[in-house]
Amino acid sequence: MTELWALPRPSLAVVGSDDRFPVRRIYCVGRNYVDHIREMKEGDERDLPFFFQKPTDSLVESGDAVPYPPQTADLQYEGELVAAIGAPGADVSLSDATSIVFGYAAGIDLTRRDLQRDAVRASRPWEMGKSFDHSAPCGPITPAAGVPGIAAGELELTLNGERRQATRLDLMIWKVPEIIHHLSRQYRLEPGDLIYTGTPAGVGPVRAGDSIVVSITGLAPLEVTVR
């Protein structure tokens, strides 16, 4: 009988602690900024939030390199706020939603845009365009108590030192409590879940050798390179 192997559980650093945050699932919100919806020329600005997932082993920590993925000629960045869940919850009310948040981090939803567009045209799932290896860079998690004003913060993404994305987090169509409320009606959220909350306008391509930095008010920056 062949012995089964033990797979390590992906985890992220926690600011101010030697402990790490073990990751269970990665959820992502699509089309959550009006300017990005208009930029991509798809979807309706009044749509309810919708979700897709990435595999947990697609995480890339700050300071690491992202290998340029296969089967694409158009890898693109999407800078995002990430909410880390620290308590279980199903059908969570708006008033209780932030109570299950452990903390926040800066993230990048890397996208094989050409494959995503092919899938949209064929009315197929986005998985090949979104859920590939190394597609979910995420910075260290700052506990929520340390960033009480996160909802009024700002996000900036730079590519090789040049600003490409900049927004206020209060411009999200669906705010963090609303995202948690809607998502928890479809899945039972558990400690270790990450929620990427959507990207603003300014998405664009990256190439081998590029350096990407995502900065969010009050959070540790996320820095990755593409190789």
Short mmCIF file of C-alpha atoms in Angstrom, two decimals:
data_model
loop_
_atom_site.label_atom_id
_atom_site.label_comp_id
_atom_site.label_asym_id
_atom_site.label_seq_id
_atom_site.Cartn_x
_atom_site.Cartn_y
_atom_site.Cartn_z
CA MET A 1 0.00 0.00 0.00
CA THR A 2 1.51 3.29 -1.07
CA GLU A 3 1.56 5.87 1.72
CA LEU A 4 -0.35 9.05 1.04
CA TRP A 5 1.73 12.20 1.15
CA ALA A 6 0.97 15.16 3.39
CA LEU A 7 0.43 18.37 1.43
CA PRO A 8 1.51 21.61 3.12
CA ARG A 9 -1.28 24.14 3.64
CA PRO A 10 -0.56 27.49 2.01
CA SER A 11 -0.27 30.37 4.48
CA LEU A 12 0.51 34.09 4.63
CA ALA A 13 2.52 36.24 7.01
CA VAL A 14 0.65 38.25 9.65
CA VAL A 15 1.91 41.76 10.37
CA GLY A 16 3.16 42.12 13.95
CA SER A 17 3.15 38.38 14.68
CA ASP A 18 5.27 35.29 14.19
CA ASP A 19 2.07 33.35 13.46
CA ARG A 20 0.94 32.70 9.91
CA PHE A 21 -2.55 32.78 8.42
CA PRO A 22 -3.43 29.35 6.97
CA VAL A 23 -5.42 29.75 3.77
CA ARG A 24 -8.49 27.61 3.08
CA ARG A 25 -10.12 29.06 -0.03
CA ILE A 26 -9.61 32.04 -2.36
CA TYR A 27 -12.72 33.84 -3.60
CA CYS A 28 -12.63 36.72 -6.07
CA VAL A 29 -15.25 39.35 -6.90
CA GLY A 30 -15.75 40.28 -10.54
CA ARG A 31 -16.53 43.79 -11.82
CA ASN A 32 -16.63 45.78 -8.60
CA TYR A 33 -15.54 49.24 -9.83
CA VAL A 34 -17.61 51.24 -12.32
CA ASP A 35 -14.53 52.55 -14.13
CA HIS A 36 -13.24 49.00 -14.68
CA ILE A 37 -16.62 47.82 -16.01
CA ARG A 38 -16.54 50.69 -18.50
CA GLU A 39 -12.89 49.99 -19.31
CA MET A 40 -13.60 46.35 -20.15
CA LYS A 41 -16.90 47.15 -21.94
CA GLU A 42 -18.66 44.20 -20.35
CA GLY A 43 -21.29 43.68 -17.69
CA ASP A 44 -23.89 46.01 -16.23
CA GLU A 45 -23.07 48.54 -13.54
CA ARG A 46 -26.17 47.43 -11.62
CA ASP A 47 -25.36 43.69 -11.56
CA LEU A 48 -25.23 41.89 -8.23
CA PRO A 49 -21.71 40.80 -7.24
CA PHE A 50 -20.55 37.53 -8.73
CA PHE A 51 -17.70 35.31 -7.62
CA PHE A 52 -15.08 32.91 -8.91
CA GLN A 53 -12.32 30.98 -7.14
CA LYS A 54 -8.59 30.44 -7.46
CA PRO A 55 -6.72 27.42 -6.05
CA THR A 56 -5.01 28.06 -2.74
CA ASP A 57 -1.68 26.87 -4.11
CA SER A 58 -1.79 29.77 -6.60
CA LEU A 59 -0.73 32.11 -3.77
CA VAL A 60 2.51 34.04 -4.22
CA GLU A 61 3.94 35.94 -1.24
CA SER A 62 5.41 39.42 -1.35
CA GLY A 63 9.04 39.40 -2.43
CA ASP A 64 8.67 36.28 -4.55
CA ALA A 65 8.77 35.88 -8.32
CA VAL A 66 5.88 34.93 -10.58
CA PRO A 67 6.81 32.73 -13.54
CA TYR A 68 5.19 33.96 -16.76
CA PRO A 69 2.39 31.43 -17.33
CA PRO A 70 2.01 29.23 -20.40
CA GLN A 71 -0.68 29.46 -23.08
CA THR A 72 -1.00 33.25 -22.99
CA ALA A 73 0.35 36.27 -24.80
CA ASP A 74 -1.53 38.75 -22.59
CA LEU A 75 -0.87 38.34 -18.86
CA GLN A 76 -2.42 41.29 -16.99
CA TYR A 77 -2.32 42.69 -13.44
CA GLU A 78 -5.36 43.64 -11.33
CA GLY A 79 -4.55 45.28 -7.99
CA GLU A 80 -7.07 44.56 -5.25
CA LEU A 81 -7.90 44.80 -1.55
CA VAL A 82 -8.05 41.34 0.04
CA ALA A 83 -10.20 40.55 3.09
CA ALA A 84 -9.10 37.60 5.25
CA ILE A 85 -11.86 35.74 7.11
CA GLY A 86 -11.22 34.77 10.73
CA ALA A 87 -14.53 33.28 11.90
CA PRO A 88 -17.18 31.03 10.35
CA GLY A 89 -20.37 32.46 8.92
CA ALA A 90 -23.29 31.55 6.68
CA ASP A 91 -25.94 34.03 5.51
CA VAL A 92 -24.08 36.74 7.42
CA SER A 93 -26.01 39.98 7.91
CA LEU A 94 -24.59 43.30 6.77
CA SER A 95 -24.33 44.46 10.38
CA ASP A 96 -22.30 41.39 11.40
CA ALA A 97 -20.13 41.06 8.30
CA THR A 98 -17.01 42.89 9.46
CA SER A 99 -17.04 40.94 12.74
CA ILE A 100 -15.80 37.83 10.91
CA VAL A 101 -12.93 39.65 9.16
CA PHE A 102 -9.51 38.79 10.59
CA GLY A 103 -7.59 41.35 8.56
CA TYR A 104 -6.72 42.84 5.20
CA ALA A 105 -3.95 42.61 2.62
CA ALA A 106 -2.92 43.92 -0.79
CA GLY A 107 -3.41 41.45 -3.63
CA ILE A 108 -3.09 40.96 -7.37
CA ASP A 109 -5.55 38.98 -9.46
CA LEU A 110 -3.27 37.94 -12.31
CA THR A 111 -5.28 37.20 -15.46
CA ARG A 112 -4.56 35.50 -18.76
CA ARG A 113 -6.73 38.09 -20.51
CA ASP A 114 -6.71 36.46 -23.92
CA LEU A 115 -7.94 33.17 -22.45
CA GLN A 116 -10.55 34.98 -20.36
CA ARG A 117 -11.89 36.78 -23.43
CA ASP A 118 -11.96 33.53 -25.40
CA ALA A 119 -14.02 31.99 -22.60
CA VAL A 120 -16.44 34.93 -22.51
CA ARG A 121 -17.01 34.72 -26.26
CA ALA A 122 -17.66 30.98 -26.02
CA SER A 123 -19.88 31.37 -22.90
CA ARG A 124 -17.51 29.13 -20.95
CA PRO A 125 -16.16 29.46 -17.39
CA TRP A 126 -13.29 31.89 -16.77
CA GLU A 127 -11.14 29.24 -15.05
CA MET A 128 -8.35 29.03 -17.63
CA GLY A 129 -8.03 32.81 -17.63
CA LYS A 130 -8.14 33.30 -13.88
CA SER A 131 -7.34 30.15 -11.88
CA PHE A 132 -3.89 29.15 -13.07
CA ASP A 133 -0.66 28.52 -11.14
CA HIS A 134 0.83 31.56 -9.33
CA SER A 135 -2.20 33.71 -10.22
CA ALA A 136 -2.92 35.04 -6.70
CA PRO A 137 -0.09 37.16 -5.24
CA CYS A 138 -0.98 38.42 -1.76
CA GLY A 139 0.86 40.55 0.75
CA PRO A 140 1.11 40.10 4.52
CA ILE A 141 -2.19 40.32 6.40
CA THR A 142 -2.70 43.27 8.74
CA PRO A 143 -5.20 42.50 11.53
CA ALA A 144 -8.40 44.48 11.14
CA ALA A 145 -7.95 46.26 14.48
CA GLY A 146 -4.82 47.87 13.08
CA VAL A 147 -6.60 49.48 10.10
CA PRO A 148 -9.97 50.77 11.37
CA GLY A 149 -10.20 53.23 8.48
CA ILE A 150 -9.51 50.76 5.68
CA ALA A 151 -12.83 51.46 3.95
CA ALA A 152 -11.71 55.05 3.30
CA GLY A 153 -8.22 54.05 2.16
CA GLU A 154 -6.58 54.27 -1.24
CA LEU A 155 -5.06 51.67 -3.56
CA GLU A 156 -2.18 52.19 -5.97
CA LEU A 157 -0.45 49.76 -8.33
CA THR A 158 2.84 50.59 -9.98
CA LEU A 159 4.53 48.73 -12.81
CA ASN A 160 8.31 49.25 -12.91
CA GLY A 161 7.82 52.32 -10.74
CA GLU A 162 5.13 53.89 -12.95
CA ARG A 163 1.62 54.32 -11.52
CA ARG A 164 -0.92 52.29 -13.47
CA GLN A 165 -3.87 51.97 -11.07
CA ALA A 166 -5.09 54.37 -8.39
CA THR A 167 -8.45 54.50 -6.61
CA ARG A 168 -10.27 55.11 -3.37
CA LEU A 169 -11.64 51.96 -1.78
CA ASP A 170 -14.95 53.70 -1.12
CA LEU A 171 -15.51 53.64 -4.90
CA MET A 172 -16.12 49.89 -4.82
CA ILE A 173 -19.66 49.17 -6.01
CA TRP A 174 -20.05 46.48 -3.35
CA LYS A 175 -18.26 47.26 -0.09
CA VAL A 176 -16.65 44.57 2.06
CA PRO A 177 -19.72 44.00 4.31
CA GLU A 178 -21.94 43.63 1.24
CA ILE A 179 -19.49 41.25 -0.42
CA ILE A 180 -19.37 39.06 2.68
CA HIS A 181 -23.16 39.15 2.99
CA HIS A 182 -23.74 38.01 -0.61
CA LEU A 183 -20.91 35.47 -0.67
CA SER A 184 -21.97 33.89 2.64
CA ARG A 185 -25.41 33.23 1.21
CA GLN A 186 -23.78 31.00 -1.42
CA TYR A 187 -20.96 29.42 0.62
CA ARG A 188 -20.33 28.94 4.31
CA LEU A 189 -17.30 31.08 5.00
CA GLU A 190 -14.65 29.63 7.29
CA PRO A 191 -11.45 30.89 8.94
CA GLY A 192 -8.71 30.94 6.36
CA ASP A 193 -10.82 32.18 3.46
CA LEU A 194 -9.49 35.08 1.37
CA ILE A 195 -11.74 37.40 -0.63
CA TYR A 196 -10.19 39.47 -3.44
CA THR A 197 -12.60 42.41 -3.69
CA GLY A 198 -12.19 43.54 -7.31
CA THR A 199 -9.99 45.90 -9.31
CA PRO A 200 -10.32 49.48 -10.57
CA ALA A 201 -9.57 50.75 -14.07
CA GLY A 202 -6.01 50.79 -15.38
CA VAL A 203 -5.40 47.06 -15.84
CA GLY A 204 -2.74 46.18 -18.36
CA PRO A 205 -0.12 43.70 -19.55
CA VAL A 206 3.01 42.54 -17.79
CA ARG A 207 6.13 40.96 -19.25
CA ALA A 208 9.05 38.96 -17.97
CA GLY A 209 11.32 41.19 -15.92
CA ASP A 210 8.55 43.53 -14.77
CA SER A 211 8.17 44.57 -11.13
CA ILE A 212 4.67 45.13 -9.67
CA VAL A 213 3.93 46.88 -6.36
CA VAL A 214 0.47 47.24 -4.81
CA SER A 215 0.13 49.75 -1.97
CA ILE A 216 -3.01 50.21 0.15
CA THR A 217 -3.39 52.74 2.96
CA GLY A 218 -2.34 51.18 6.28
CA LEU A 219 -1.29 47.81 4.83
CA ALA A 220 2.05 46.23 4.08
CA PRO A 221 2.84 46.61 0.37
CA LEU A 222 2.84 43.66 -2.02
CA GLU A 223 5.87 43.42 -4.30
CA VAL A 224 6.41 40.74 -6.94
CA THR A 225 8.49 40.35 -10.07
CA VAL A 226 7.66 38.41 -13.22
CA ARG A 227 10.26 36.00 -14.53
#
